[in-house]
Amino acid sequence: MSPVQSPNTESIEASMRSAGLSRRRMGAGVLALMAGLGVAGTGGRLATAEGAAPTVDATHAVAGGSVPGVGLGVSGLGGSVLGGTSTVRLLAFGDSITVGGVGWCHRDAVRSTSWLAHLGERCELSVAYAKSGATAQLLDAAPAPNHAGDFAIFAFGTNDRQLGRTVDEMLGDIGRYVSENLSAFAGATIAVAGVGPRSGVDPAVLEAWNAQVSAAAAVRGWLFLDPWRRLRGVDAASWADAALTRDGLHPTELGARLLGAGYESEIVWAVAGRMPLPE
């Protein structure tokens, strides 16, 4: 695989756009967590791959219809994509890329290396629940969101894939969590994110994973988001610039800014019902 390209921070900057959880019944060894309180937890039934974080491909989300390999813009729960809402309330779940480092992600103390710190005015973070190294099994131990949301993003995959979990297992974890907490998700558009670049991994492996996630999400009536297009280089495993990643997997603060802009772009276009996204 080609090495990461040399930094060109000015050109990257020029291309950028401006951009709580309440408790449900929890089992033994589970986590107390963050909503507005920012309380970290440990333990729980988590399959982890240390040093790993989410990865993605170049498929676009689509609203109001079906495109092969791409998710629908209407939630399988019956909630349609939003039209005139000025601010989209986000429920965000994920692993170390959402955390922006190690440990837990706290809604009221988001790191600058997390894409959540770089969302624009159209997005308001209502709930954040993420842990470095987590698979979607994190949700087996998750408290219920104590705030409803308009748009729920599940950014898992890197650790699930690395640990040999299947796409159906990952989406099954997500689906169970959503169905167990319908009061928080009933009006929300459900979205899953693809995985992004990862140095040293066969690009075809990442492409295949994202294609499978996109197709399986479409069956469930969920959106598939690819916020990584500005960070991805010549193939699914390469980065567009060395300045965007600190280790070939996790974004730097600059990378997180571009990733946040990518998420915001996909969310806003989904809300406006104007898919597919323009290049």
PDB file of C-alpha atoms in Angstrom:
ATOM      1  CA  MET A   1       0.000   0.000   0.000  1.00  0.00           C
ATOM      2  CA  SER A   2       1.221   3.494  -0.757  1.00  0.00           C
ATOM      3  CA  PRO A   3       2.628   5.434   2.205  1.00  0.00           C
ATOM      4  CA  VAL A   4       0.680   8.399   3.535  1.00  0.00           C
ATOM      5  CA  GLN A   5       1.288  11.424   1.418  1.00  0.00           C
ATOM      6  CA  SER A   6       3.327  14.414   2.569  1.00  0.00           C
ATOM      7  CA  PRO A   7       1.546  17.151   4.539  1.00  0.00           C
ATOM      8  CA  ASN A   8      -0.256  19.916   2.739  1.00  0.00           C
ATOM      9  CA  THR A   9      -2.074  21.550   5.615  1.00  0.00           C
ATOM     10  CA  GLU A  10      -2.842  24.833   3.858  1.00  0.00           C
ATOM     11  CA  SER A  11      -4.680  23.121   1.013  1.00  0.00           C
ATOM     12  CA  ILE A  12      -6.599  20.991   3.481  1.00  0.00           C
ATOM     13  CA  GLU A  13      -7.596  24.021   5.541  1.00  0.00           C
ATOM     14  CA  ALA A  14      -8.686  25.824   2.391  1.00  0.00           C
ATOM     15  CA  SER A  15     -10.999  22.960   1.511  1.00  0.00           C
ATOM     16  CA  MET A  16     -12.714  22.818   4.908  1.00  0.00           C
ATOM     17  CA  ARG A  17     -16.189  24.169   5.563  1.00  0.00           C
ATOM     18  CA  SER A  18     -17.137  26.316   8.451  1.00  0.00           C
ATOM     19  CA  ALA A  19     -18.432  24.499  10.137  1.00  0.00           C
ATOM     20  CA  GLY A  20     -27.404  12.566  29.105  1.00  0.00           C
ATOM     21  CA  LEU A  21     -27.810   9.454  29.532  1.00  0.00           C
ATOM     22  CA  SER A  22     -30.152   8.181  32.191  1.00  0.00           C
ATOM     23  CA  ARG A  23     -29.827   4.720  33.661  1.00  0.00           C
ATOM     24  CA  ARG A  24     -31.815   1.776  32.465  1.00  0.00           C
ATOM     25  CA  ARG A  25     -31.495  -1.456  34.354  1.00  0.00           C
ATOM     26  CA  MET A  26     -27.846  -2.485  34.119  1.00  0.00           C
ATOM     27  CA  GLY A  27     -26.209  -5.838  34.743  1.00  0.00           C
ATOM     28  CA  ALA A  28     -23.193  -6.607  36.899  1.00  0.00           C
ATOM     29  CA  GLY A  29     -19.872  -5.091  35.929  1.00  0.00           C
ATOM     30  CA  VAL A  30     -21.543  -2.384  33.877  1.00  0.00           C
ATOM     31  CA  LEU A  31     -20.987   1.322  33.454  1.00  0.00           C
ATOM     32  CA  ALA A  32     -22.354   4.474  34.971  1.00  0.00           C
ATOM     33  CA  LEU A  33     -22.036   7.097  32.305  1.00  0.00           C
ATOM     34  CA  MET A  34     -22.119  10.408  30.695  1.00  0.00           C
ATOM     35  CA  ALA A  35     -24.887  12.556  29.446  1.00  0.00           C
ATOM     36  CA  GLY A  36     -24.532  16.000  30.838  1.00  0.00           C
ATOM     37  CA  LEU A  37     -22.809  14.690  33.929  1.00  0.00           C
ATOM     38  CA  GLY A  38     -19.582  13.502  32.357  1.00  0.00           C
ATOM     39  CA  VAL A  39     -19.200  10.542  34.712  1.00  0.00           C
ATOM     40  CA  ALA A  40     -16.756   7.946  33.421  1.00  0.00           C
ATOM     41  CA  GLY A  41     -17.353   4.245  33.811  1.00  0.00           C
ATOM     42  CA  THR A  42     -15.316   1.092  33.569  1.00  0.00           C
ATOM     43  CA  GLY A  43     -15.970  -2.542  33.007  1.00  0.00           C
ATOM     44  CA  GLY A  44     -18.932  -3.946  31.139  1.00  0.00           C
ATOM     45  CA  ARG A  45     -19.214  -6.592  28.441  1.00  0.00           C
ATOM     46  CA  LEU A  46     -16.891  -5.018  25.920  1.00  0.00           C
ATOM     47  CA  ALA A  47     -14.892  -6.723  23.225  1.00  0.00           C
ATOM     48  CA  THR A  48     -11.945  -4.424  22.607  1.00  0.00           C
ATOM     49  CA  ALA A  49      -9.030  -4.045  20.251  1.00  0.00           C
ATOM     50  CA  GLU A  50      -6.588  -1.634  21.830  1.00  0.00           C
ATOM     51  CA  GLY A  51      -5.327   1.084  19.566  1.00  0.00           C
ATOM     52  CA  ALA A  52      -8.190   0.584  17.134  1.00  0.00           C
ATOM     53  CA  ALA A  53     -10.829   3.050  15.996  1.00  0.00           C
ATOM     54  CA  PRO A  54     -13.550   3.303  13.350  1.00  0.00           C
ATOM     55  CA  THR A  55     -12.870   3.120   9.512  1.00  0.00           C
ATOM     56  CA  VAL A  56     -15.173   4.218   6.078  1.00  0.00           C
ATOM     57  CA  ASP A  57     -15.707   4.079   2.271  1.00  0.00           C
ATOM     58  CA  ALA A  58     -17.020   6.338  -0.460  1.00  0.00           C
ATOM     59  CA  THR A  59     -20.689   5.390  -0.522  1.00  0.00           C
ATOM     60  CA  HIS A  60     -23.259   8.162  -0.160  1.00  0.00           C
ATOM     61  CA  ALA A  61     -26.285   8.264   2.068  1.00  0.00           C
ATOM     62  CA  VAL A  62     -29.579   8.557   0.227  1.00  0.00           C
ATOM     63  CA  ALA A  63     -32.838  10.042   1.442  1.00  0.00           C
ATOM     64  CA  GLY A  64     -36.294   9.066   0.345  1.00  0.00           C
ATOM     65  CA  GLY A  65     -35.384   6.026  -1.702  1.00  0.00           C
ATOM     66  CA  SER A  66     -33.271   2.978  -2.188  1.00  0.00           C
ATOM     67  CA  VAL A  67     -29.959   2.773  -3.993  1.00  0.00           C
ATOM     68  CA  PRO A  68     -28.003  -0.498  -4.138  1.00  0.00           C
ATOM     69  CA  GLY A  69     -25.548  -0.651  -1.271  1.00  0.00           C
ATOM     70  CA  VAL A  70     -26.741   2.597   0.262  1.00  0.00           C
ATOM     71  CA  GLY A  71     -28.979   3.267   3.246  1.00  0.00           C
ATOM     72  CA  LEU A  72     -32.404   4.852   3.162  1.00  0.00           C
ATOM     73  CA  GLY A  73     -33.066   8.381   4.347  1.00  0.00           C
ATOM     74  CA  VAL A  74     -36.053   7.313   6.388  1.00  0.00           C
ATOM     75  CA  SER A  75     -35.677   5.625   9.730  1.00  0.00           C
ATOM     76  CA  GLY A  76     -36.952   2.093  10.067  1.00  0.00           C
ATOM     77  CA  LEU A  77     -38.726   3.327  13.193  1.00  0.00           C
ATOM     78  CA  GLY A  78     -41.041   5.422  11.087  1.00  0.00           C
ATOM     79  CA  GLY A  79     -39.393   8.783  11.639  1.00  0.00           C
ATOM     80  CA  SER A  80     -38.759  10.647   8.407  1.00  0.00           C
ATOM     81  CA  VAL A  81     -35.746  12.827   7.703  1.00  0.00           C
ATOM     82  CA  LEU A  82     -36.256  16.271   9.145  1.00  0.00           C
ATOM     83  CA  GLY A  83     -37.239  19.177   6.971  1.00  0.00           C
ATOM     84  CA  GLY A  84     -37.436  22.614   8.554  1.00  0.00           C
ATOM     85  CA  THR A  85     -35.686  21.952  11.849  1.00  0.00           C
ATOM     86  CA  SER A  86     -32.999  24.567  12.448  1.00  0.00           C
ATOM     87  CA  THR A  87     -30.951  22.421  14.825  1.00  0.00           C
ATOM     88  CA  VAL A  88     -30.554  18.655  14.647  1.00  0.00           C
ATOM     89  CA  ARG A  89     -30.288  16.979  18.052  1.00  0.00           C
ATOM     90  CA  LEU A  90     -27.635  14.264  17.814  1.00  0.00           C
ATOM     91  CA  LEU A  91     -27.289  11.004  19.701  1.00  0.00           C
ATOM     92  CA  ALA A  92     -23.729   9.771  19.073  1.00  0.00           C
ATOM     93  CA  PHE A  93     -22.277   6.345  19.878  1.00  0.00           C
ATOM     94  CA  GLY A  94     -18.879   4.948  18.958  1.00  0.00           C
ATOM     95  CA  ASP A  95     -15.313   4.023  19.780  1.00  0.00           C
ATOM     96  CA  SER A  96     -11.955   5.802  19.996  1.00  0.00           C
ATOM     97  CA  ILE A  97     -12.448   8.018  16.943  1.00  0.00           C
ATOM     98  CA  THR A  98     -15.603   9.423  18.490  1.00  0.00           C
ATOM     99  CA  VAL A  99     -13.814   9.645  21.834  1.00  0.00           C
ATOM    100  CA  GLY A 100     -10.907  11.457  20.227  1.00  0.00           C
ATOM    101  CA  GLY A 101      -8.410   9.441  22.259  1.00  0.00           C
ATOM    102  CA  VAL A 102      -8.520   6.889  25.058  1.00  0.00           C
ATOM    103  CA  GLY A 103     -11.122   6.407  27.748  1.00  0.00           C
ATOM    104  CA  TRP A 104     -14.685   7.701  27.540  1.00  0.00           C
ATOM    105  CA  CYS A 105     -16.355  10.427  25.543  1.00  0.00           C
ATOM    106  CA  HIS A 106     -18.221  12.972  27.666  1.00  0.00           C
ATOM    107  CA  ARG A 107     -20.852  15.194  26.140  1.00  0.00           C
ATOM    108  CA  ASP A 108     -19.813  18.250  28.154  1.00  0.00           C
ATOM    109  CA  ALA A 109     -16.070  17.769  27.767  1.00  0.00           C
ATOM    110  CA  VAL A 110     -15.474  16.719  24.161  1.00  0.00           C
ATOM    111  CA  ARG A 111     -11.827  16.536  23.126  1.00  0.00           C
ATOM    112  CA  SER A 112     -10.558  18.627  20.220  1.00  0.00           C
ATOM    113  CA  THR A 113      -9.434  15.381  18.562  1.00  0.00           C
ATOM    114  CA  SER A 114     -13.040  14.133  18.472  1.00  0.00           C
ATOM    115  CA  TRP A 115     -15.174  14.916  15.421  1.00  0.00           C
ATOM    116  CA  LEU A 116     -17.965  15.833  17.839  1.00  0.00           C
ATOM    117  CA  ALA A 117     -16.016  18.983  18.729  1.00  0.00           C
ATOM    118  CA  HIS A 118     -16.173  20.219  15.144  1.00  0.00           C
ATOM    119  CA  LEU A 119     -19.839  20.059  14.221  1.00  0.00           C
ATOM    120  CA  GLY A 120     -21.455  23.252  12.970  1.00  0.00           C
ATOM    121  CA  GLU A 121     -24.407  25.256  14.193  1.00  0.00           C
ATOM    122  CA  ARG A 122     -26.963  22.939  12.602  1.00  0.00           C
ATOM    123  CA  CYS A 123     -26.002  20.123  14.980  1.00  0.00           C
ATOM    124  CA  GLU A 124     -26.514  20.013  18.733  1.00  0.00           C
ATOM    125  CA  LEU A 125     -25.057  17.126  20.716  1.00  0.00           C
ATOM    126  CA  SER A 126     -27.712  15.714  23.068  1.00  0.00           C
ATOM    127  CA  VAL A 127     -26.047  12.443  24.085  1.00  0.00           C
ATOM    128  CA  ALA A 128     -22.547  11.025  23.641  1.00  0.00           C
ATOM    129  CA  TYR A 129     -21.686   7.459  24.612  1.00  0.00           C
ATOM    130  CA  ALA A 130     -18.375   6.133  23.331  1.00  0.00           C
ATOM    131  CA  LYS A 131     -15.331   4.271  24.588  1.00  0.00           C
ATOM    132  CA  SER A 132     -11.942   3.667  23.052  1.00  0.00           C
ATOM    133  CA  GLY A 133     -11.491   0.101  21.860  1.00  0.00           C
ATOM    134  CA  ALA A 134     -15.231  -0.610  21.927  1.00  0.00           C
ATOM    135  CA  THR A 135     -17.223  -2.759  19.580  1.00  0.00           C
ATOM    136  CA  ALA A 136     -20.975  -2.325  19.211  1.00  0.00           C
ATOM    137  CA  GLN A 137     -21.274  -4.719  22.151  1.00  0.00           C
ATOM    138  CA  LEU A 138     -20.706  -1.599  24.218  1.00  0.00           C
ATOM    139  CA  LEU A 139     -24.420  -1.001  23.759  1.00  0.00           C
ATOM    140  CA  ASP A 140     -25.277  -4.202  25.634  1.00  0.00           C
ATOM    141  CA  ALA A 141     -24.251  -2.375  28.806  1.00  0.00           C
ATOM    142  CA  ALA A 142     -25.331   1.128  27.856  1.00  0.00           C
ATOM    143  CA  PRO A 143     -27.825   3.156  29.870  1.00  0.00           C
ATOM    144  CA  ALA A 144     -30.810   4.521  28.001  1.00  0.00           C
ATOM    145  CA  PRO A 145     -30.507   8.039  26.573  1.00  0.00           C
ATOM    146  CA  ASN A 146     -32.334  10.502  28.811  1.00  0.00           C
ATOM    147  CA  HIS A 147     -32.786  12.902  25.901  1.00  0.00           C
ATOM    148  CA  ALA A 148     -34.628  12.182  22.693  1.00  0.00           C
ATOM    149  CA  GLY A 149     -32.835  12.932  19.457  1.00  0.00           C
ATOM    150  CA  ASP A 150     -33.525  13.739  15.825  1.00  0.00           C
ATOM    151  CA  PHE A 151     -30.525  11.882  14.411  1.00  0.00           C
ATOM    152  CA  ALA A 152     -28.692   8.916  15.938  1.00  0.00           C
ATOM    153  CA  ILE A 153     -25.204   8.036  14.701  1.00  0.00           C
ATOM    154  CA  PHE A 154     -23.590   4.679  15.495  1.00  0.00           C
ATOM    155  CA  ALA A 155     -19.904   4.896  14.562  1.00  0.00           C
ATOM    156  CA  PHE A 156     -18.617   1.378  15.184  1.00  0.00           C
ATOM    157  CA  GLY A 157     -16.851  -1.093  12.915  1.00  0.00           C
ATOM    158  CA  THR A 158     -13.089  -0.925  13.185  1.00  0.00           C
ATOM    159  CA  ASN A 159     -12.882  -3.024  16.327  1.00  0.00           C
ATOM    160  CA  ASP A 160     -15.807  -5.237  15.324  1.00  0.00           C
ATOM    161  CA  ARG A 161     -14.102  -6.104  12.032  1.00  0.00           C
ATOM    162  CA  GLN A 162     -10.676  -6.573  13.586  1.00  0.00           C
ATOM    163  CA  LEU A 163     -12.044  -8.927  16.230  1.00  0.00           C
ATOM    164  CA  GLY A 164     -13.834 -11.060  13.652  1.00  0.00           C
ATOM    165  CA  ARG A 165     -17.360  -9.913  14.419  1.00  0.00           C
ATOM    166  CA  THR A 166     -19.768  -9.854  11.486  1.00  0.00           C
ATOM    167  CA  VAL A 167     -21.744  -6.943  10.111  1.00  0.00           C
ATOM    168  CA  ASP A 168     -24.967  -8.658  11.181  1.00  0.00           C
ATOM    169  CA  GLU A 169     -23.661  -9.039  14.733  1.00  0.00           C
ATOM    170  CA  MET A 170     -22.708  -5.364  14.872  1.00  0.00           C
ATOM    171  CA  LEU A 171     -26.009  -4.115  13.481  1.00  0.00           C
ATOM    172  CA  GLY A 172     -27.856  -6.585  15.693  1.00  0.00           C
ATOM    173  CA  ASP A 173     -26.290  -4.940  18.752  1.00  0.00           C
ATOM    174  CA  ILE A 174     -27.397  -1.549  17.485  1.00  0.00           C
ATOM    175  CA  GLY A 175     -30.891  -2.738  16.629  1.00  0.00           C
ATOM    176  CA  ARG A 176     -31.429  -4.248  20.082  1.00  0.00           C
ATOM    177  CA  TYR A 177     -30.331  -1.059  21.793  1.00  0.00           C
ATOM    178  CA  VAL A 178     -32.639   1.046  19.649  1.00  0.00           C
ATOM    179  CA  SER A 179     -35.626  -1.254  20.172  1.00  0.00           C
ATOM    180  CA  GLU A 180     -35.048  -1.296  23.933  1.00  0.00           C
ATOM    181  CA  ASN A 181     -35.086   2.508  24.045  1.00  0.00           C
ATOM    182  CA  LEU A 182     -37.853   3.463  21.639  1.00  0.00           C
ATOM    183  CA  SER A 183     -38.851   6.543  23.584  1.00  0.00           C
ATOM    184  CA  ALA A 184     -35.486   8.128  22.768  1.00  0.00           C
ATOM    185  CA  PHE A 185     -35.263   6.877  19.179  1.00  0.00           C
ATOM    186  CA  ALA A 186     -38.897   6.823  18.016  1.00  0.00           C
ATOM    187  CA  GLY A 187     -38.659  10.058  16.037  1.00  0.00           C
ATOM    188  CA  ALA A 188     -35.014   9.748  15.083  1.00  0.00           C
ATOM    189  CA  THR A 189     -33.304   8.916  11.827  1.00  0.00           C
ATOM    190  CA  ILE A 190     -30.915   6.038  12.522  1.00  0.00           C
ATOM    191  CA  ALA A 191     -27.522   6.137  10.815  1.00  0.00           C
ATOM    192  CA  VAL A 192     -24.451   3.920  10.838  1.00  0.00           C
ATOM    193  CA  ALA A 193     -21.046   5.179   9.779  1.00  0.00           C
ATOM    194  CA  GLY A 194     -18.591   3.358   7.598  1.00  0.00           C
ATOM    195  CA  VAL A 195     -14.974   2.881   8.565  1.00  0.00           C
ATOM    196  CA  GLY A 196     -12.230   5.233   7.470  1.00  0.00           C
ATOM    197  CA  PRO A 197      -8.628   4.855   6.316  1.00  0.00           C
ATOM    198  CA  ARG A 198      -6.291   2.518   8.143  1.00  0.00           C
ATOM    199  CA  SER A 199      -2.662   2.211   7.128  1.00  0.00           C
ATOM    200  CA  GLY A 200      -1.447  -1.329   6.583  1.00  0.00           C
ATOM    201  CA  VAL A 201      -4.877  -2.843   5.912  1.00  0.00           C
ATOM    202  CA  ASP A 202      -5.836  -4.220   2.510  1.00  0.00           C
ATOM    203  CA  PRO A 203      -8.081  -1.534   0.949  1.00  0.00           C
ATOM    204  CA  ALA A 204     -10.332  -4.256  -0.492  1.00  0.00           C
ATOM    205  CA  VAL A 205     -11.069  -5.485   3.037  1.00  0.00           C
ATOM    206  CA  LEU A 206     -12.253  -2.041   4.140  1.00  0.00           C
ATOM    207  CA  GLU A 207     -14.229  -1.547   0.941  1.00  0.00           C
ATOM    208  CA  ALA A 208     -15.965  -4.894   1.406  1.00  0.00           C
ATOM    209  CA  TRP A 209     -16.817  -4.127   5.037  1.00  0.00           C
ATOM    210  CA  ASN A 210     -18.345  -0.767   4.150  1.00  0.00           C
ATOM    211  CA  ALA A 211     -20.314  -2.244   1.272  1.00  0.00           C
ATOM    212  CA  GLN A 212     -21.738  -4.908   3.571  1.00  0.00           C
ATOM    213  CA  VAL A 213     -22.635  -2.361   6.263  1.00  0.00           C
ATOM    214  CA  SER A 214     -24.291  -0.108   3.686  1.00  0.00           C
ATOM    215  CA  ALA A 215     -26.376  -2.929   2.229  1.00  0.00           C
ATOM    216  CA  ALA A 216     -27.377  -4.300   5.636  1.00  0.00           C
ATOM    217  CA  ALA A 217     -28.301  -0.825   6.890  1.00  0.00           C
ATOM    218  CA  ALA A 218     -30.525  -0.315   3.840  1.00  0.00           C
ATOM    219  CA  VAL A 219     -32.420  -3.517   4.649  1.00  0.00           C
ATOM    220  CA  ARG A 220     -33.154  -2.082   8.088  1.00  0.00           C
ATOM    221  CA  GLY A 221     -34.171   1.280   6.679  1.00  0.00           C
ATOM    222  CA  TRP A 222     -31.164   3.025   8.202  1.00  0.00           C
ATOM    223  CA  LEU A 223     -28.819   5.572   6.641  1.00  0.00           C
ATOM    224  CA  PHE A 224     -25.229   4.728   5.809  1.00  0.00           C
ATOM    225  CA  LEU A 225     -22.897   7.704   6.271  1.00  0.00           C
ATOM    226  CA  ASP A 226     -19.453   8.193   4.774  1.00  0.00           C
ATOM    227  CA  PRO A 227     -17.944  11.255   6.479  1.00  0.00           C
ATOM    228  CA  TRP A 228     -14.411  10.263   5.474  1.00  0.00           C
ATOM    229  CA  ARG A 229     -14.285  11.366   1.854  1.00  0.00           C
ATOM    230  CA  ARG A 230     -12.021  14.373   2.482  1.00  0.00           C
ATOM    231  CA  LEU A 231      -9.653  12.323   4.591  1.00  0.00           C
ATOM    232  CA  ARG A 232      -9.349   9.297   2.313  1.00  0.00           C
ATOM    233  CA  GLY A 233      -6.516   9.144  -0.185  1.00  0.00           C
ATOM    234  CA  VAL A 234      -6.055   7.042  -3.301  1.00  0.00           C
ATOM    235  CA  ASP A 235      -7.786   4.013  -1.798  1.00  0.00           C
ATOM    236  CA  ALA A 236      -9.921   3.028   1.193  1.00  0.00           C
ATOM    237  CA  ALA A 237      -6.899   2.412   3.445  1.00  0.00           C
ATOM    238  CA  SER A 238      -4.802   5.481   2.648  1.00  0.00           C
ATOM    239  CA  TRP A 239      -5.006   9.002   4.054  1.00  0.00           C
ATOM    240  CA  ALA A 240      -5.187  12.077   1.865  1.00  0.00           C
ATOM    241  CA  ASP A 241      -2.446  13.729   3.906  1.00  0.00           C
ATOM    242  CA  ALA A 242      -0.071  12.735   6.703  1.00  0.00           C
ATOM    243  CA  ALA A 243      -1.220  15.763   8.700  1.00  0.00           C
ATOM    244  CA  LEU A 244      -4.656  14.195   9.126  1.00  0.00           C
ATOM    245  CA  THR A 245      -3.635  11.173  11.211  1.00  0.00           C
ATOM    246  CA  ARG A 246      -1.398  10.616  14.212  1.00  0.00           C
ATOM    247  CA  ASP A 247      -0.892   6.871  13.738  1.00  0.00           C
ATOM    248  CA  GLY A 248      -2.458   5.767  10.452  1.00  0.00           C
ATOM    249  CA  LEU A 249      -5.791   5.158  12.181  1.00  0.00           C
ATOM    250  CA  HIS A 250      -6.831   7.985  14.500  1.00  0.00           C
ATOM    251  CA  PRO A 251      -7.286  11.556  13.243  1.00  0.00           C
ATOM    252  CA  THR A 252      -5.235  14.471  14.488  1.00  0.00           C
ATOM    253  CA  GLU A 253      -7.119  17.593  15.519  1.00  0.00           C
ATOM    254  CA  LEU A 254      -6.987  18.736  11.890  1.00  0.00           C
ATOM    255  CA  GLY A 255      -8.306  15.366  10.778  1.00  0.00           C
ATOM    256  CA  ALA A 256     -11.058  15.549  13.383  1.00  0.00           C
ATOM    257  CA  ARG A 257     -12.066  18.954  12.027  1.00  0.00           C
ATOM    258  CA  LEU A 258     -12.451  17.530   8.547  1.00  0.00           C
ATOM    259  CA  LEU A 259     -14.241  14.473   9.891  1.00  0.00           C
ATOM    260  CA  GLY A 260     -16.645  16.659  11.854  1.00  0.00           C
ATOM    261  CA  ALA A 261     -17.321  18.693   8.735  1.00  0.00           C
ATOM    262  CA  GLY A 262     -17.947  15.448   6.869  1.00  0.00           C
ATOM    263  CA  TYR A 263     -20.458  14.274   9.438  1.00  0.00           C
ATOM    264  CA  GLU A 264     -22.198  17.631   9.477  1.00  0.00           C
ATOM    265  CA  SER A 265     -22.389  17.686   5.685  1.00  0.00           C
ATOM    266  CA  GLU A 266     -23.999  14.247   5.540  1.00  0.00           C
ATOM    267  CA  ILE A 267     -26.408  15.020   8.377  1.00  0.00           C
ATOM    268  CA  VAL A 268     -27.509  18.367   6.945  1.00  0.00           C
ATOM    269  CA  TRP A 269     -28.038  16.903   3.485  1.00  0.00           C
ATOM    270  CA  ALA A 270     -29.993  14.024   4.975  1.00  0.00           C
ATOM    271  CA  VAL A 271     -32.142  16.420   6.963  1.00  0.00           C
ATOM    272  CA  ALA A 272     -32.769  18.495   3.870  1.00  0.00           C
ATOM    273  CA  GLY A 273     -33.676  15.338   1.943  1.00  0.00           C
ATOM    274  CA  ARG A 274     -31.217  16.189  -0.811  1.00  0.00           C
ATOM    275  CA  MET A 275     -29.292  12.973  -1.399  1.00  0.00           C
ATOM    276  CA  PRO A 276     -27.104  11.828  -2.954  1.00  0.00           C
ATOM    277  CA  LEU A 277     -24.468  14.208  -1.707  1.00  0.00           C
ATOM    278  CA  PRO A 278     -22.593  16.323  -4.250  1.00  0.00           C
ATOM    279  CA  GLU A 279     -18.896  15.637  -4.691  1.00  0.00           C
TER     280      GLU A 279
END
